[in-house]
Amino acid sequence: MLKQIICIAAIATAISGCASTKDVNAPMPVDATVLEASLNQQEVNIVNAIDSCKEMQTASMTTLSAQLAQLDEKITTLNKKDKTAVIPVIAPKQCPPSPLQGKFILGAVENVYVDEIKASFNTRIDTGAESSSLDAHNIILFERDGNQWVRFDVLTNGAKQPAQTFESKVERFVRIKESDDKTDRRPVIHAHLEIGQYKAETDLNLSDRSHLEFPLLLGRKFMQDIAVVDVGQTYIHGKKKGDSASSASK
Protein backbone atom coordinates (compact mmCIF):
# COMPACT_ATOMS: atom_id res chain seq x y z
CA MET A 1 0.00 0.00 0.00
CA LEU A 2 2.84 2.30 0.89
CA LYS A 3 4.49 1.62 -2.47
CA GLN A 4 1.32 2.61 -4.31
CA ILE A 5 1.13 5.87 -2.41
CA ILE A 6 4.77 6.67 -3.28
CA CYS A 7 4.20 5.94 -6.98
CA ILE A 8 1.12 8.11 -7.08
CA ALA A 9 3.03 10.96 -5.44
CA ALA A 10 5.90 10.67 -7.92
CA ILE A 11 3.56 10.72 -10.89
CA ALA A 12 1.74 13.73 -9.51
CA THR A 13 5.01 15.59 -9.03
CA ALA A 14 6.10 14.87 -12.61
CA ILE A 15 2.81 16.03 -14.02
CA SER A 16 2.93 19.28 -12.07
CA GLY A 17 6.50 19.92 -13.33
CA CYS A 18 5.42 19.57 -16.93
CA ALA A 19 2.54 21.90 -16.42
CA SER A 20 4.83 24.47 -14.86
CA THR A 21 7.23 24.29 -17.84
CA LYS A 22 4.45 24.87 -20.34
CA ASP A 23 3.29 27.96 -18.52
CA VAL A 24 6.77 29.51 -18.58
CA ASN A 25 7.35 29.01 -22.39
CA ALA A 26 3.89 29.93 -23.58
CA PRO A 27 3.53 33.43 -25.27
CA MET A 28 1.79 36.13 -23.44
CA PRO A 29 -1.66 36.78 -24.77
CA VAL A 30 -1.88 40.04 -26.88
CA ASP A 31 -4.77 42.35 -26.69
CA ALA A 32 -6.46 42.91 -30.07
CA THR A 33 -6.57 46.67 -29.59
CA VAL A 34 -2.85 46.89 -28.87
CA LEU A 35 -2.04 44.72 -31.91
CA GLU A 36 -4.14 46.90 -34.20
CA ALA A 37 -2.51 50.08 -32.88
CA SER A 38 0.96 48.60 -33.48
CA LEU A 39 0.10 47.63 -37.06
CA ASN A 40 -1.34 51.06 -37.75
CA GLN A 41 1.85 52.72 -36.49
CA GLN A 42 4.01 50.51 -38.72
CA GLU A 43 1.83 51.42 -41.70
CA VAL A 44 2.21 55.12 -40.91
CA ASN A 45 5.99 54.73 -40.65
CA ILE A 46 6.16 52.98 -44.05
CA VAL A 47 4.01 55.63 -45.72
CA ASN A 48 6.15 58.40 -44.22
CA ALA A 49 9.33 56.70 -45.48
CA ILE A 50 7.86 56.38 -48.99
CA ASP A 51 6.79 60.03 -48.99
CA SER A 52 10.27 61.09 -47.88
CA CYS A 53 11.86 59.10 -50.74
CA LYS A 54 9.43 60.67 -53.22
CA GLU A 55 10.35 64.16 -52.04
CA MET A 56 14.06 63.40 -52.38
CA GLN A 57 13.55 61.98 -55.90
CA THR A 58 11.45 64.97 -56.87
CA ALA A 59 14.18 67.35 -55.66
CA SER A 60 16.83 65.39 -57.58
CA MET A 61 14.73 65.41 -60.76
CA THR A 62 14.18 69.16 -60.40
CA THR A 63 17.92 69.76 -60.04
CA LEU A 64 18.72 67.49 -63.00
CA SER A 65 16.12 69.21 -65.18
CA ALA A 66 17.61 72.60 -64.32
CA GLN A 67 21.10 71.39 -65.23
CA LEU A 68 19.84 69.98 -68.54
CA ALA A 69 18.12 73.26 -69.32
CA GLN A 70 21.36 75.17 -68.66
CA LEU A 71 23.28 72.75 -70.88
CA ASP A 72 20.76 73.17 -73.71
CA GLU A 73 21.05 76.93 -73.38
CA LYS A 74 24.84 76.79 -73.62
CA ILE A 75 24.70 74.52 -76.69
CA THR A 76 22.23 76.88 -78.37
CA THR A 77 24.49 79.85 -77.62
CA LEU A 78 27.54 78.06 -79.03
CA ASN A 79 25.65 77.12 -82.20
CA LYS A 80 24.62 80.73 -82.71
CA LYS A 81 28.21 81.88 -82.25
CA ASP A 82 29.44 79.33 -84.80
CA LYS A 83 26.90 80.54 -87.35
CA THR A 84 27.50 84.22 -86.80
CA ALA A 85 31.28 84.10 -86.32
CA VAL A 86 33.12 85.62 -89.26
CA ILE A 87 36.47 84.04 -89.94
CA PRO A 88 38.79 86.68 -91.37
CA VAL A 89 40.15 85.72 -94.76
CA ILE A 90 43.82 86.46 -95.10
CA ALA A 91 44.65 87.50 -98.60
CA PRO A 92 47.57 85.48 -100.00
CA LYS A 93 50.75 87.40 -100.37
CA GLN A 94 51.55 88.24 -103.93
CA CYS A 95 54.88 86.80 -104.91
CA PRO A 96 57.12 89.26 -106.70
CA PRO A 97 57.36 88.53 -110.40
CA SER A 98 60.16 86.14 -111.23
CA PRO A 99 63.06 87.86 -112.94
CA LEU A 100 63.44 84.73 -115.08
CA GLN A 101 59.90 84.92 -116.49
CA GLY A 102 60.10 81.36 -117.79
CA LYS A 103 63.63 81.69 -119.14
CA PHE A 104 66.28 79.09 -118.46
CA ILE A 105 69.66 79.92 -116.94
CA LEU A 106 72.97 79.60 -118.75
CA GLY A 107 76.45 79.69 -117.33
CA ALA A 108 79.24 81.76 -118.84
CA VAL A 109 80.39 78.58 -120.61
CA GLU A 110 78.12 75.74 -121.71
CA ASN A 111 78.34 72.62 -123.83
CA VAL A 112 76.14 73.15 -126.91
CA TYR A 113 75.13 70.56 -129.49
CA VAL A 114 74.60 71.84 -133.06
CA ASP A 115 72.26 69.51 -134.91
CA GLU A 116 73.36 70.59 -138.41
CA ILE A 117 77.00 69.82 -137.54
CA LYS A 118 76.19 66.72 -135.44
CA ALA A 119 78.75 67.79 -132.85
CA SER A 120 79.02 69.44 -129.44
CA PHE A 121 81.17 72.45 -128.63
CA ASN A 122 82.34 74.18 -125.49
CA THR A 123 80.64 77.51 -126.03
CA ARG A 124 81.15 81.03 -124.75
CA ILE A 125 77.86 82.61 -123.67
CA ASP A 126 78.58 86.30 -124.26
CA THR A 127 76.07 89.03 -123.45
CA GLY A 128 78.54 91.55 -124.85
CA ALA A 129 78.26 90.13 -128.36
CA GLU A 130 75.15 90.77 -130.41
CA SER A 131 75.26 87.83 -132.83
CA SER A 132 76.35 84.20 -132.59
CA SER A 133 79.32 82.74 -134.43
CA LEU A 134 80.71 79.30 -135.34
CA ASP A 135 84.35 78.56 -136.12
CA ALA A 136 84.54 77.58 -139.80
CA HIS A 137 87.34 77.23 -142.36
CA ASN A 138 87.62 77.03 -146.15
CA ILE A 139 84.37 78.92 -146.55
CA ILE A 140 83.15 78.70 -150.16
CA LEU A 141 79.95 80.24 -151.50
CA PHE A 142 78.00 78.62 -154.33
CA GLU A 143 74.53 78.54 -155.83
CA ARG A 144 72.05 75.69 -155.68
CA ASP A 145 68.60 75.86 -157.26
CA GLY A 146 68.89 79.61 -157.48
CA ASN A 147 69.73 79.99 -153.79
CA GLN A 148 72.97 80.97 -152.12
CA TRP A 149 74.67 78.11 -150.31
CA VAL A 150 77.92 77.78 -148.39
CA ARG A 151 80.44 74.97 -148.00
CA PHE A 152 82.71 75.04 -144.96
CA ASP A 153 84.94 72.91 -142.75
CA VAL A 154 84.54 72.44 -139.00
CA LEU A 155 86.95 70.81 -136.56
CA THR A 156 84.31 68.66 -134.86
CA ASN A 157 86.79 66.39 -133.08
CA GLY A 158 89.48 68.82 -132.04
CA ALA A 159 92.37 70.52 -133.76
CA LYS A 160 94.37 67.29 -134.04
CA GLN A 161 91.69 65.49 -136.04
CA PRO A 162 90.71 66.11 -139.67
CA ALA A 163 87.98 68.66 -140.24
CA GLN A 164 84.58 67.69 -141.59
CA THR A 165 82.94 69.48 -144.50
CA PHE A 166 79.35 70.71 -144.35
CA GLU A 167 76.97 72.52 -146.67
CA SER A 168 74.11 74.77 -145.70
CA LYS A 169 71.78 77.30 -147.22
CA VAL A 170 72.80 80.93 -146.57
CA GLU A 171 70.08 82.81 -144.71
CA ARG A 172 71.73 86.21 -145.18
CA PHE A 173 75.05 88.01 -144.81
CA VAL A 174 76.20 90.17 -141.91
CA ARG A 175 79.02 92.67 -141.62
CA ILE A 176 81.01 92.41 -138.42
CA LYS A 177 83.26 95.29 -137.46
CA GLU A 178 86.78 94.13 -136.72
CA SER A 179 89.18 95.72 -134.24
CA ASP A 180 91.14 97.43 -137.02
CA ASP A 181 88.01 99.31 -138.16
CA LYS A 182 87.53 96.92 -141.02
CA THR A 183 84.29 95.03 -141.61
CA ASP A 184 84.04 91.35 -142.32
CA ARG A 185 81.17 90.08 -144.47
CA ARG A 186 80.09 86.70 -143.18
CA PRO A 187 77.50 84.17 -144.36
CA VAL A 188 74.81 83.24 -141.84
CA ILE A 189 73.26 79.78 -141.52
CA HIS A 190 70.28 78.67 -139.45
CA ALA A 191 71.02 76.08 -136.76
CA HIS A 192 69.16 73.97 -134.20
CA LEU A 193 70.86 73.85 -130.81
CA GLU A 194 70.55 71.67 -127.72
CA ILE A 195 71.80 72.78 -124.30
CA GLY A 196 71.13 70.07 -121.76
CA GLN A 197 67.39 69.44 -121.97
CA TYR A 198 66.68 72.72 -123.73
CA LYS A 199 66.29 73.10 -127.47
CA ALA A 200 66.42 76.34 -129.41
CA GLU A 201 67.08 77.76 -132.86
CA THR A 202 69.36 80.58 -133.86
CA ASP A 203 71.43 82.01 -136.71
CA LEU A 204 75.19 81.44 -136.74
CA ASN A 205 77.62 83.49 -138.78
CA LEU A 206 80.62 81.55 -140.07
CA SER A 207 84.10 82.89 -139.37
CA ASP A 208 87.62 81.80 -138.48
CA ARG A 209 87.77 81.68 -134.67
CA SER A 210 91.00 79.67 -134.45
CA HIS A 211 92.64 82.50 -132.52
CA LEU A 212 89.90 82.38 -129.88
CA GLU A 213 89.40 79.97 -127.00
CA PHE A 214 85.93 78.76 -127.90
CA PRO A 215 84.82 77.59 -131.36
CA LEU A 216 81.22 78.62 -130.75
CA LEU A 217 79.87 81.87 -129.34
CA LEU A 218 76.23 82.64 -128.50
CA GLY A 219 75.32 86.31 -128.28
CA ARG A 220 72.41 88.43 -127.10
CA LYS A 221 70.11 87.65 -130.02
CA PHE A 222 70.14 83.98 -129.10
CA MET A 223 69.43 84.63 -125.42
CA GLN A 224 66.73 87.22 -126.03
CA ASP A 225 63.39 86.06 -124.57
CA ILE A 226 64.62 82.54 -123.78
CA ALA A 227 67.60 82.64 -121.41
CA VAL A 228 69.51 84.61 -118.81
CA VAL A 229 73.20 84.26 -117.98
CA ASP A 230 74.77 83.60 -114.60
CA VAL A 231 78.34 84.67 -115.31
CA GLY A 232 79.51 83.17 -112.02
CA GLN A 233 78.80 79.62 -113.18
CA THR A 234 79.89 77.35 -116.01
CA TYR A 235 78.44 74.17 -117.47
CA ILE A 236 75.16 74.45 -115.59
CA HIS A 237 73.66 71.98 -118.06
CA GLY A 238 76.56 69.53 -118.00
CA LYS A 239 79.77 68.92 -119.88
CA LYS A 240 80.38 66.83 -122.94
CA LYS A 241 81.04 63.19 -122.15
CA GLY A 242 84.77 62.58 -122.03
CA ASP A 243 85.09 66.36 -122.26
CA SER A 244 87.69 66.43 -124.97
CA ALA A 245 88.81 69.79 -126.26
CA SER A 246 85.62 70.47 -128.12
CA SER A 247 87.15 73.92 -128.15
CA ALA A 248 88.20 72.52 -131.48
CA SER A 249 90.19 75.43 -132.71
CA LYS A 250 92.07 76.19 -129.53
GROMACS .gro file of C-alpha atoms in nm:
model
  250
    1MET     CA    1   0.000   0.000   0.000
    2LEU     CA    2   0.284   0.230   0.089
    3LYS     CA    3   0.449   0.162  -0.247
    4GLN     CA    4   0.132   0.261  -0.431
    5ILE     CA    5   0.113   0.587  -0.241
    6ILE     CA    6   0.477   0.667  -0.328
    7CYS     CA    7   0.420   0.594  -0.698
    8ILE     CA    8   0.112   0.811  -0.708
    9ALA     CA    9   0.303   1.096  -0.544
   10ALA     CA   10   0.590   1.067  -0.792
   11ILE     CA   11   0.356   1.072  -1.089
   12ALA     CA   12   0.174   1.373  -0.951
   13THR     CA   13   0.501   1.559  -0.903
   14ALA     CA   14   0.610   1.487  -1.261
   15ILE     CA   15   0.281   1.603  -1.402
   16SER     CA   16   0.293   1.928  -1.207
   17GLY     CA   17   0.650   1.992  -1.333
   18CYS     CA   18   0.542   1.957  -1.693
   19ALA     CA   19   0.254   2.190  -1.642
   20SER     CA   20   0.483   2.447  -1.486
   21THR     CA   21   0.723   2.429  -1.784
   22LYS     CA   22   0.445   2.487  -2.034
   23ASP     CA   23   0.329   2.796  -1.852
   24VAL     CA   24   0.677   2.951  -1.858
   25ASN     CA   25   0.735   2.901  -2.239
   26ALA     CA   26   0.389   2.993  -2.358
   27PRO     CA   27   0.353   3.343  -2.527
   28MET     CA   28   0.179   3.613  -2.344
   29PRO     CA   29  -0.166   3.678  -2.477
   30VAL     CA   30  -0.188   4.004  -2.688
   31ASP     CA   31  -0.477   4.235  -2.669
   32ALA     CA   32  -0.646   4.291  -3.007
   33THR     CA   33  -0.657   4.667  -2.959
   34VAL     CA   34  -0.285   4.689  -2.887
   35LEU     CA   35  -0.204   4.472  -3.191
   36GLU     CA   36  -0.414   4.690  -3.420
   37ALA     CA   37  -0.251   5.008  -3.288
   38SER     CA   38   0.096   4.860  -3.348
   39LEU     CA   39   0.010   4.763  -3.706
   40ASN     CA   40  -0.134   5.106  -3.775
   41GLN     CA   41   0.185   5.272  -3.649
   42GLN     CA   42   0.401   5.051  -3.872
   43GLU     CA   43   0.183   5.142  -4.170
   44VAL     CA   44   0.221   5.512  -4.091
   45ASN     CA   45   0.599   5.473  -4.065
   46ILE     CA   46   0.616   5.298  -4.405
   47VAL     CA   47   0.401   5.563  -4.572
   48ASN     CA   48   0.615   5.840  -4.422
   49ALA     CA   49   0.933   5.670  -4.548
   50ILE     CA   50   0.786   5.638  -4.899
   51ASP     CA   51   0.679   6.003  -4.899
   52SER     CA   52   1.027   6.109  -4.788
   53CYS     CA   53   1.186   5.910  -5.074
   54LYS     CA   54   0.943   6.067  -5.322
   55GLU     CA   55   1.035   6.416  -5.204
   56MET     CA   56   1.406   6.340  -5.238
   57GLN     CA   57   1.355   6.198  -5.590
   58THR     CA   58   1.145   6.497  -5.687
   59ALA     CA   59   1.418   6.735  -5.566
   60SER     CA   60   1.683   6.539  -5.758
   61MET     CA   61   1.473   6.541  -6.076
   62THR     CA   62   1.418   6.916  -6.040
   63THR     CA   63   1.792   6.976  -6.004
   64LEU     CA   64   1.872   6.749  -6.300
   65SER     CA   65   1.612   6.921  -6.518
   66ALA     CA   66   1.761   7.260  -6.432
   67GLN     CA   67   2.110   7.139  -6.523
   68LEU     CA   68   1.984   6.998  -6.854
   69ALA     CA   69   1.812   7.326  -6.932
   70GLN     CA   70   2.136   7.517  -6.866
   71LEU     CA   71   2.328   7.275  -7.088
   72ASP     CA   72   2.076   7.317  -7.371
   73GLU     CA   73   2.105   7.693  -7.338
   74LYS     CA   74   2.484   7.679  -7.362
   75ILE     CA   75   2.470   7.452  -7.669
   76THR     CA   76   2.223   7.688  -7.837
   77THR     CA   77   2.449   7.985  -7.762
   78LEU     CA   78   2.754   7.806  -7.903
   79ASN     CA   79   2.565   7.712  -8.220
   80LYS     CA   80   2.462   8.073  -8.271
   81LYS     CA   81   2.821   8.188  -8.225
   82ASP     CA   82   2.944   7.933  -8.480
   83LYS     CA   83   2.690   8.054  -8.735
   84THR     CA   84   2.750   8.422  -8.680
   85ALA     CA   85   3.128   8.410  -8.632
   86VAL     CA   86   3.312   8.562  -8.926
   87ILE     CA   87   3.647   8.404  -8.994
   88PRO     CA   88   3.879   8.668  -9.137
   89VAL     CA   89   4.015   8.572  -9.476
   90ILE     CA   90   4.382   8.646  -9.510
   91ALA     CA   91   4.465   8.750  -9.860
   92PRO     CA   92   4.757   8.548 -10.000
   93LYS     CA   93   5.075   8.740 -10.037
   94GLN     CA   94   5.155   8.824 -10.393
   95CYS     CA   95   5.488   8.680 -10.491
   96PRO     CA   96   5.712   8.926 -10.670
   97PRO     CA   97   5.736   8.853 -11.040
   98SER     CA   98   6.016   8.614 -11.123
   99PRO     CA   99   6.306   8.786 -11.294
  100LEU     CA  100   6.344   8.473 -11.508
  101GLN     CA  101   5.990   8.492 -11.649
  102GLY     CA  102   6.010   8.136 -11.779
  103LYS     CA  103   6.363   8.169 -11.914
  104PHE     CA  104   6.628   7.909 -11.846
  105ILE     CA  105   6.966   7.992 -11.694
  106LEU     CA  106   7.297   7.960 -11.875
  107GLY     CA  107   7.645   7.969 -11.733
  108ALA     CA  108   7.924   8.176 -11.884
  109VAL     CA  109   8.039   7.858 -12.061
  110GLU     CA  110   7.812   7.574 -12.171
  111ASN     CA  111   7.834   7.262 -12.383
  112VAL     CA  112   7.614   7.315 -12.691
  113TYR     CA  113   7.513   7.056 -12.949
  114VAL     CA  114   7.460   7.184 -13.306
  115ASP     CA  115   7.226   6.951 -13.491
  116GLU     CA  116   7.336   7.059 -13.841
  117ILE     CA  117   7.700   6.982 -13.754
  118LYS     CA  118   7.619   6.672 -13.544
  119ALA     CA  119   7.875   6.779 -13.285
  120SER     CA  120   7.902   6.944 -12.944
  121PHE     CA  121   8.117   7.245 -12.863
  122ASN     CA  122   8.234   7.418 -12.549
  123THR     CA  123   8.064   7.751 -12.603
  124ARG     CA  124   8.115   8.103 -12.475
  125ILE     CA  125   7.786   8.261 -12.367
  126ASP     CA  126   7.858   8.630 -12.426
  127THR     CA  127   7.607   8.903 -12.345
  128GLY     CA  128   7.854   9.155 -12.485
  129ALA     CA  129   7.826   9.013 -12.836
  130GLU     CA  130   7.515   9.077 -13.041
  131SER     CA  131   7.526   8.783 -13.283
  132SER     CA  132   7.635   8.420 -13.259
  133SER     CA  133   7.932   8.274 -13.443
  134LEU     CA  134   8.071   7.930 -13.534
  135ASP     CA  135   8.435   7.856 -13.612
  136ALA     CA  136   8.454   7.758 -13.980
  137HIS     CA  137   8.734   7.723 -14.236
  138ASN     CA  138   8.762   7.703 -14.615
  139ILE     CA  139   8.437   7.892 -14.655
  140ILE     CA  140   8.315   7.870 -15.016
  141LEU     CA  141   7.995   8.024 -15.150
  142PHE     CA  142   7.800   7.862 -15.433
  143GLU     CA  143   7.453   7.854 -15.583
  144ARG     CA  144   7.205   7.569 -15.568
  145ASP     CA  145   6.860   7.586 -15.726
  146GLY     CA  146   6.889   7.961 -15.748
  147ASN     CA  147   6.973   7.999 -15.379
  148GLN     CA  148   7.297   8.097 -15.212
  149TRP     CA  149   7.467   7.811 -15.031
  150VAL     CA  150   7.792   7.778 -14.839
  151ARG     CA  151   8.044   7.497 -14.800
  152PHE     CA  152   8.271   7.504 -14.496
  153ASP     CA  153   8.494   7.291 -14.275
  154VAL     CA  154   8.454   7.244 -13.900
  155LEU     CA  155   8.695   7.081 -13.656
  156THR     CA  156   8.431   6.866 -13.486
  157ASN     CA  157   8.679   6.639 -13.308
  158GLY     CA  158   8.948   6.882 -13.204
  159ALA     CA  159   9.237   7.052 -13.376
  160LYS     CA  160   9.437   6.729 -13.404
  161GLN     CA  161   9.169   6.549 -13.604
  162PRO     CA  162   9.071   6.611 -13.967
  163ALA     CA  163   8.798   6.866 -14.024
  164GLN     CA  164   8.458   6.769 -14.159
  165THR     CA  165   8.294   6.948 -14.450
  166PHE     CA  166   7.935   7.071 -14.435
  167GLU     CA  167   7.697   7.252 -14.667
  168SER     CA  168   7.411   7.477 -14.570
  169LYS     CA  169   7.178   7.730 -14.722
  170VAL     CA  170   7.280   8.093 -14.657
  171GLU     CA  171   7.008   8.281 -14.471
  172ARG     CA  172   7.173   8.621 -14.518
  173PHE     CA  173   7.505   8.801 -14.481
  174VAL     CA  174   7.620   9.017 -14.191
  175ARG     CA  175   7.902   9.267 -14.162
  176ILE     CA  176   8.101   9.241 -13.842
  177LYS     CA  177   8.326   9.529 -13.746
  178GLU     CA  178   8.678   9.413 -13.672
  179SER     CA  179   8.918   9.572 -13.424
  180ASP     CA  180   9.114   9.743 -13.702
  181ASP     CA  181   8.801   9.931 -13.816
  182LYS     CA  182   8.753   9.692 -14.102
  183THR     CA  183   8.429   9.503 -14.161
  184ASP     CA  184   8.404   9.135 -14.232
  185ARG     CA  185   8.117   9.008 -14.447
  186ARG     CA  186   8.009   8.670 -14.318
  187PRO     CA  187   7.750   8.417 -14.436
  188VAL     CA  188   7.481   8.324 -14.184
  189ILE     CA  189   7.326   7.978 -14.152
  190HIS     CA  190   7.028   7.867 -13.945
  191ALA     CA  191   7.102   7.608 -13.676
  192HIS     CA  192   6.916   7.397 -13.420
  193LEU     CA  193   7.086   7.385 -13.081
  194GLU     CA  194   7.055   7.167 -12.772
  195ILE     CA  195   7.180   7.278 -12.430
  196GLY     CA  196   7.113   7.007 -12.176
  197GLN     CA  197   6.739   6.944 -12.197
  198TYR     CA  198   6.668   7.272 -12.373
  199LYS     CA  199   6.629   7.310 -12.747
  200ALA     CA  200   6.642   7.634 -12.941
  201GLU     CA  201   6.708   7.776 -13.286
  202THR     CA  202   6.936   8.058 -13.386
  203ASP     CA  203   7.143   8.201 -13.671
  204LEU     CA  204   7.519   8.144 -13.674
  205ASN     CA  205   7.762   8.349 -13.878
  206LEU     CA  206   8.062   8.155 -14.007
  207SER     CA  207   8.410   8.289 -13.937
  208ASP     CA  208   8.762   8.180 -13.848
  209ARG     CA  209   8.777   8.168 -13.467
  210SER     CA  210   9.100   7.967 -13.445
  211HIS     CA  211   9.264   8.250 -13.252
  212LEU     CA  212   8.990   8.238 -12.988
  213GLU     CA  213   8.940   7.997 -12.700
  214PHE     CA  214   8.593   7.876 -12.790
  215PRO     CA  215   8.482   7.759 -13.136
  216LEU     CA  216   8.122   7.862 -13.075
  217LEU     CA  217   7.987   8.187 -12.934
  218LEU     CA  218   7.623   8.264 -12.850
  219GLY     CA  219   7.532   8.631 -12.828
  220ARG     CA  220   7.241   8.843 -12.710
  221LYS     CA  221   7.011   8.765 -13.002
  222PHE     CA  222   7.014   8.398 -12.910
  223MET     CA  223   6.943   8.463 -12.542
  224GLN     CA  224   6.673   8.722 -12.603
  225ASP     CA  225   6.339   8.606 -12.457
  226ILE     CA  226   6.462   8.254 -12.378
  227ALA     CA  227   6.760   8.264 -12.141
  228VAL     CA  228   6.951   8.461 -11.881
  229VAL     CA  229   7.320   8.426 -11.798
  230ASP     CA  230   7.477   8.360 -11.460
  231VAL     CA  231   7.834   8.467 -11.531
  232GLY     CA  232   7.951   8.317 -11.202
  233GLN     CA  233   7.880   7.962 -11.318
  234THR     CA  234   7.989   7.735 -11.601
  235TYR     CA  235   7.844   7.417 -11.747
  236ILE     CA  236   7.516   7.445 -11.559
  237HIS     CA  237   7.366   7.198 -11.806
  238GLY     CA  238   7.656   6.953 -11.800
  239LYS     CA  239   7.977   6.892 -11.988
  240LYS     CA  240   8.038   6.683 -12.294
  241LYS     CA  241   8.104   6.319 -12.215
  242GLY     CA  242   8.477   6.258 -12.203
  243ASP     CA  243   8.509   6.636 -12.226
  244SER     CA  244   8.769   6.643 -12.497
  245ALA     CA  245   8.881   6.979 -12.626
  246SER     CA  246   8.562   7.047 -12.812
  247SER     CA  247   8.715   7.392 -12.815
  248ALA     CA  248   8.820   7.252 -13.148
  249SER     CA  249   9.019   7.543 -13.271
  250LYS     CA  250   9.207   7.619 -12.953
   0.00000   0.00000   0.00000
